Short mmCIF file of C-alpha atoms in Angstrom, two decimals:
data_model
loop_
_atom_site.label_atom_id
_atom_site.label_comp_id
_atom_site.label_asym_id
_atom_site.label_seq_id
_atom_site.Cartn_x
_atom_site.Cartn_y
_atom_site.Cartn_z
CA MET A 1428 24.76 105.12 67.32
CA ASP A 1429 27.23 104.41 64.05
CA GLN A 1430 29.12 106.78 66.88
CA ALA A 1431 29.01 103.74 69.82
CA SER A 1432 29.62 100.84 67.66
CA ASP A 1433 32.68 102.37 66.23
CA PHE A 1434 33.88 103.29 69.75
CA VAL A 1435 32.82 99.41 70.46
CA VAL A 1436 34.46 98.15 67.29
CA ALA A 1437 38.07 100.45 68.24
CA THR A 1438 38.03 99.53 72.19
CA ARG A 1439 37.51 95.91 71.06
CA ALA A 1440 40.53 96.23 68.60
CA ALA A 1441 42.83 98.11 71.13
CA LEU A 1442 42.25 95.58 74.15
CA ALA A 1443 42.85 92.50 71.57
CA GLN A 1444 46.04 94.48 70.81
CA LEU A 1445 46.47 95.27 74.16
CA SER A 1446 46.16 91.35 75.37
CA ALA A 1447 47.93 90.35 72.15
CA LEU A 1448 51.08 92.13 73.12
CA ALA A 1449 50.93 91.29 77.24
CA VAL A 1450 50.82 87.90 76.20
CA GLN A 1451 53.62 88.44 73.23
CA TYR A 1452 55.60 90.36 76.11
CA SER A 1453 55.18 88.22 78.91
CA PHE A 1454 56.49 85.52 77.49
CA SER A 1455 59.30 88.40 76.97
CA ILE A 1456 59.48 89.45 80.11
CA LEU A 1457 59.68 85.97 82.12
CA GLY A 1458 62.17 84.31 78.89
CA ALA A 1459 64.33 87.57 80.10
CA ILE A 1460 64.09 86.88 83.80
CA ILE A 1461 65.03 83.00 83.42
CA LEU A 1462 68.26 84.29 81.28
CA LEU A 1463 69.40 87.15 84.17
CA ALA A 1464 68.92 84.41 86.27
CA ILE A 1465 70.11 81.27 85.21
CA GLY A 1466 73.02 84.02 83.80
CA TRP A 1467 74.10 85.06 87.16
CA ILE A 1468 73.68 82.13 88.47
CA ALA A 1469 76.45 80.57 85.45
CA SER A 1470 78.09 83.72 86.46
CA GLY A 1471 78.67 83.17 89.89
CA VAL A 1472 79.92 79.10 89.63
CA LEU A 1473 81.67 79.70 86.03
CA SER A 1474 83.84 82.49 87.93
CA ARG A 1475 84.37 80.51 91.16
CA TRP A 1476 85.51 77.34 89.20
CA ALA A 1477 88.23 79.52 87.20
CA TYR A 1478 89.61 81.05 90.07
CA ARG A 1479 90.02 77.74 91.69
CA GLY A 1480 91.34 76.25 89.01
CA LEU A 1481 94.05 79.49 88.48
CA SER A 1482 94.52 79.26 92.32
CA SER A 1483 95.68 75.46 91.77
CA ILE A 1484 98.47 76.38 88.73
CA HIS A 1485 102.14 76.88 90.35
CA GLY A 1486 103.65 80.38 89.83
CA ILE A 1487 100.09 82.17 89.68
CA ASP A 1488 99.35 84.66 92.02
CA ALA A 1489 96.04 85.14 93.98
CA THR A 1490 95.13 88.47 92.39
CA LEU A 1491 95.85 87.94 89.24
CA ALA A 1492 93.60 84.24 89.66
CA GLN A 1493 90.93 86.67 91.08
CA PHE A 1494 91.08 88.90 88.24
CA PHE A 1495 90.56 87.05 84.83
CA SER A 1496 87.97 84.80 87.19
CA ASN A 1497 85.85 88.49 87.21
CA VAL A 1498 86.78 89.23 84.01
CA ILE A 1499 85.21 85.78 82.99
CA ARG A 1500 81.62 86.74 85.47
CA TYR A 1501 81.13 90.51 83.68
CA ALA A 1502 81.97 88.93 79.81
CA ILE A 1503 79.07 86.22 80.97
CA LEU A 1504 76.85 88.93 82.54
CA VAL A 1505 77.27 91.46 79.39
CA ILE A 1506 76.73 88.30 76.96
CA VAL A 1507 73.20 88.08 78.72
CA PHE A 1508 72.32 91.35 78.87
CA VAL A 1509 72.83 91.46 75.02
CA MET A 1510 70.22 87.90 75.15
CA VAL A 1511 67.66 90.22 77.13
CA LEU A 1512 67.63 93.16 74.70
CA GLY A 1513 67.69 90.80 72.02
CA GLN A 1514 63.99 89.26 74.05
CA PHE A 1515 62.32 92.01 73.41
CA GLY A 1516 63.75 92.61 69.34
CA VAL A 1517 66.50 94.86 70.35
CA GLN A 1518 68.96 94.88 67.37
CA THR A 1519 71.88 93.58 69.20
CA ALA A 1520 74.17 94.17 66.47
CA SER A 1521 73.91 97.81 66.92
CA ILE A 1522 74.31 97.35 70.97
CA LEU A 1523 77.65 95.30 70.33
CA ALA A 1524 78.67 98.23 67.81
CA ALA A 1525 77.68 100.85 70.55
CA LEU A 1526 80.05 98.60 73.50
CA GLY A 1527 82.85 98.08 71.13
CA ALA A 1528 82.97 101.94 70.67
CA ILE A 1529 82.73 102.59 73.88
CA GLY A 1530 84.76 100.52 74.69
CA LEU A 1531 87.13 102.10 72.70
CA ALA A 1532 86.80 105.79 73.66
CA ILE A 1533 87.46 103.90 77.37
CA GLY A 1534 90.45 102.42 76.49
CA LEU A 1535 91.88 106.19 74.93
CA ALA A 1536 91.10 107.74 78.13
CA LEU A 1537 92.25 105.13 80.59
CA GLN A 1538 95.72 104.43 78.45
CA GLY A 1539 97.91 104.72 81.24
CA THR A 1540 95.90 102.76 83.04
CA LEU A 1541 95.50 99.86 80.90
CA GLN A 1542 99.50 99.94 80.70
CA ASN A 1543 99.92 99.64 84.16
CA ILE A 1544 97.32 96.34 84.53
CA ALA A 1545 99.04 95.34 81.11
CA ALA A 1546 102.19 95.45 83.02
CA GLY A 1547 100.86 94.02 86.47
CA ILE A 1548 99.21 91.38 84.95
CA MET A 1549 103.05 90.54 83.01
CA LEU A 1550 105.15 91.31 86.71
CA LEU A 1551 102.28 88.45 87.54
CA VAL A 1552 102.99 85.96 85.47
CA LEU A 1553 106.32 86.13 85.16
CA ARG A 1554 107.56 86.85 88.65
CA PRO A 1555 110.36 88.63 87.81
CA PHE A 1556 110.17 89.31 92.26
CA ARG A 1557 107.92 88.73 95.15
CA VAL A 1558 106.49 89.71 98.26
CA GLY A 1559 109.43 90.25 100.55
CA GLU A 1560 112.18 90.72 98.39
CA TYR A 1561 114.28 93.65 97.55
CA ILE A 1562 114.84 94.80 94.98
CA ASP A 1563 115.82 97.84 92.70
CA THR A 1564 115.34 99.49 89.17
CA GLY A 1565 117.94 102.66 89.24
CA SER A 1566 115.22 105.01 90.27
CA ILE A 1567 113.13 102.85 92.96
CA ASN A 1568 114.24 100.20 95.19
CA GLY A 1569 112.56 99.09 98.33
CA ILE A 1570 111.12 95.83 99.34
CA VAL A 1571 108.38 93.99 98.16
CA GLN A 1572 105.16 94.78 99.72
CA ASP A 1573 101.90 94.03 97.74
CA ILE A 1574 101.81 94.10 94.11
CA GLY A 1575 98.74 94.81 92.46
CA LEU A 1576 97.09 95.65 88.81
CA PHE A 1577 97.46 98.69 89.02
CA ALA A 1578 100.61 99.52 91.21
CA THR A 1579 103.61 98.21 93.91
CA GLU A 1580 103.60 98.60 96.25
CA LEU A 1581 107.71 98.85 98.34
CA LYS A 1582 109.18 99.89 101.66
CA THR A 1583 112.76 101.36 102.18
CA TYR A 1584 115.22 100.70 104.84
CA ASP A 1585 115.03 103.88 105.89
CA GLY A 1586 110.81 103.16 106.61
CA LEU A 1587 109.76 104.91 103.87
CA TYR A 1588 106.26 104.21 102.07
CA ARG A 1589 106.76 103.92 98.15
CA LEU A 1590 103.87 102.95 95.38
CA ALA A 1591 105.69 102.41 92.53
CA PRO A 1592 102.98 102.04 89.02
CA ASN A 1593 103.54 98.82 86.91
CA SER A 1594 104.63 100.28 83.83
CA LEU A 1595 107.44 102.14 85.85
CA LEU A 1596 108.48 98.04 87.15
CA TRP A 1597 108.08 96.40 84.01
CA ASN A 1598 109.99 98.44 81.10
CA VAL A 1599 113.38 99.24 83.28
CA PRO A 1600 116.08 96.42 84.20
CA VAL A 1601 115.27 94.57 87.76
CA THR A 1602 117.94 94.03 89.70
CA ASN A 1603 116.18 90.89 92.41
CA TYR A 1604 118.34 91.24 95.54
CA SER A 1605 116.87 88.21 96.79
CA ARG A 1606 115.69 85.91 94.46
CA LEU A 1607 119.11 83.95 94.48
CA SER A 1608 119.98 81.67 97.44
CA THR A 1609 123.65 83.19 97.85
CA ARG A 1610 126.00 85.55 96.56
CA MET A 1611 129.67 86.70 96.33
CA HIS A 1612 130.96 90.22 97.86
CA ASP A 1613 133.75 91.64 96.04
CA PHE A 1614 135.64 93.15 98.71
CA LYS A 1615 139.10 95.21 97.45
CA VAL A 1616 141.37 97.04 99.86
CA GLY A 1617 144.74 98.62 99.48
CA ILE A 1618 147.97 98.00 101.06
CA ALA A 1619 151.77 99.93 101.52
CA TYR A 1620 154.02 99.22 98.62
CA GLU A 1621 156.52 98.09 101.43
CA ASP A 1622 154.26 95.74 103.07
CA ASP A 1623 154.28 92.66 102.83
CA ILE A 1624 151.68 91.38 99.55
CA ASP A 1625 151.53 87.35 100.46
CA LYS A 1626 151.01 88.33 104.41
CA ALA A 1627 148.36 90.30 103.57
CA ILE A 1628 146.42 88.69 101.43
CA GLY A 1629 146.94 85.32 104.45
CA ILE A 1630 145.13 87.53 106.84
CA MET A 1631 142.06 88.21 104.41
CA LEU A 1632 142.04 84.80 104.34
CA GLN A 1633 141.88 83.66 107.15
CA VAL A 1634 139.87 86.44 108.02
CA ALA A 1635 136.83 85.32 105.86
CA LYS A 1636 137.82 81.50 106.55
CA GLY A 1637 137.04 82.47 110.12
CA ASP A 1638 133.64 83.61 109.85
CA GLU A 1639 130.53 80.95 109.68
CA ARG A 1640 128.92 82.53 107.37
CA VAL A 1641 131.58 82.64 105.37
CA LEU A 1642 130.43 79.60 102.97
CA ASP A 1643 133.15 76.95 101.56
CA ASN A 1644 132.22 76.21 98.04
CA PRO A 1645 132.89 78.11 96.53
CA ALA A 1646 135.89 78.43 98.22
CA PRO A 1647 137.32 82.28 99.48
CA THR A 1648 139.59 83.60 96.79
CA ALA A 1649 142.20 86.49 97.36
CA PHE A 1650 144.41 87.91 95.01
CA VAL A 1651 146.01 90.69 92.91
CA MET A 1652 144.06 93.30 91.46
CA ASP A 1653 146.33 96.71 90.25
CA LEU A 1654 149.23 98.35 90.89
CA GLY A 1655 148.29 101.79 91.88
CA ASP A 1656 149.28 105.20 92.35
CA SER A 1657 149.75 104.64 96.06
CA ALA A 1658 148.99 100.58 97.22
CA VAL A 1659 148.62 97.84 96.05
CA VAL A 1660 144.95 96.95 95.33
CA LEU A 1661 144.30 93.36 97.16
CA ALA A 1662 140.61 91.73 96.08
CA MET A 1663 138.83 89.04 98.01
CA ARG A 1664 135.59 87.10 96.71
CA TYR A 1665 133.95 85.06 99.09
CA TRP A 1666 130.07 83.65 99.09
CA ALA A 1667 127.56 83.69 102.09
CA ASN A 1668 123.61 83.11 102.25
CA SER A 1669 121.94 86.41 100.50
CA SER A 1670 120.06 86.73 103.93
CA VAL A 1671 122.75 86.89 105.64
CA TRP A 1672 125.37 88.91 103.35
CA TRP A 1673 124.62 91.87 103.90
CA ALA A 1674 126.23 91.60 107.73
CA THR A 1675 128.37 89.66 106.79
CA SER A 1676 129.71 92.20 104.64
CA ARG A 1677 130.50 94.65 106.97
CA ASP A 1678 132.12 92.37 109.41
CA ILE A 1679 134.11 91.04 106.76
CA THR A 1680 135.31 94.44 106.40
CA LYS A 1681 135.87 96.03 109.59
CA ALA A 1682 137.58 92.22 110.92
CA VAL A 1683 140.42 93.22 107.73
CA LYS A 1684 141.20 96.80 109.34
CA GLU A 1685 141.38 95.01 112.34
CA ALA A 1686 143.96 92.12 111.43
CA PHE A 1687 145.85 94.72 109.69
CA ASP A 1688 146.34 97.10 112.79
CA GLN A 1689 147.62 93.94 114.67
CA GLN A 1690 150.06 92.98 111.92
CA GLY A 1691 151.26 95.95 110.72
CA ILE A 1692 149.92 95.99 107.51
CA THR A 1693 149.51 99.78 105.99
CA ILE A 1694 146.34 101.55 104.58
CA PRO A 1695 148.10 104.57 103.30
CA TYR A 1696 146.36 107.13 102.76
CA PRO A 1697 146.17 108.59 99.03
CA GLN A 1698 149.22 110.33 97.86
CA VAL A 1699 150.18 112.67 95.21
CA THR A 1700 154.20 113.29 94.70
CA TYR A 1701 154.38 117.46 92.64
CA ARG A 1702 158.06 118.35 91.67
CA ALA A 1703 158.54 121.88 91.01
CA PRO A 1704 159.76 122.31 87.38
CA ALA A 1705 163.85 123.25 86.41
CA ASP A 1706 164.40 126.61 86.14
CA GLU A 1707 165.56 127.15 82.65
CA GLU A 1708 166.74 129.65 80.09
CA GLN A 1709 164.41 131.97 78.71
CA PRO A 1710 163.66 131.90 74.92
CA PRO A 1711 165.33 134.53 73.31
CA LEU A 1712 162.26 136.23 72.30
CA LEU A 1713 160.87 136.47 75.49
CA GLN A 1714 165.03 138.07 76.47
CA LEU A 1715 163.99 140.95 73.86
CA SER A 1716 160.68 141.36 74.92
CA GLU A 1717 161.73 141.75 78.47
CA GLN A 1718 164.30 143.99 77.33
CA ALA A 1719 163.93 148.69 78.16
CA PRO A 1720 163.21 149.51 74.93
CA GLN A 1721 164.88 151.90 73.47
CA THR A 1722 164.50 155.23 72.64
CA ARG A 1723 165.44 157.24 69.06
CA ASN A 1724 167.68 160.19 68.54
#
């Protein structure tokens, strides 16, 4: 009887403890579910607000706005997850320390990737180039097709697809051929020393002013740039819109050559004159060395 009564008492105590735990953890589970629901909704709402707010700012790229909105959303979800664990009595300080250590390990493992992300953010914020512009970094050139957080897509003039990591575009000087609306062409040509310099300069200016793509302001200028070994080097500088600069520069070069041919202006080939050295008397030592050796008696 004593064993039976002890078993009943132990059973009642266990049931009471279980009921107490059930009541306690039921509230914790209910609070956790409520926190998760509120956090999920709040993260989505704040993420959309951040995206719309960043997109309305002039100069902020859509990719960058989406990146920051996702960062805000996942940061809120992480905070909510830590708060849910705190509902069950888990020490959040240790969790935060573990998350920090995990983040540090991931950062060290993905150092190159994070460098590309940081470079991509700077490229999207400062905008040294935009989609549709032609750029050249010395080793990478092409028309920008897309700017991502990790890499930039380009298309070369010969139709090749090129993917460049953002770190390679951020750490080097970038020449943007499409950013400014106008561009100067520095045209050089050599004429013979016998030709009329003023006439040649007049022909060059006439050709430039006759092309409607050449801008009147600033006006084209031509002058003698250098006196070469076999030609007088003339230079002409004129401005054209960047969108038609390439075609204009090629057409001007062809038109100047044809105009020179019609007006008898010669573009000489490079010439080098060699003069044979005059015969000189050999030095005495050399003369002695060339004499026949003497024989001894």
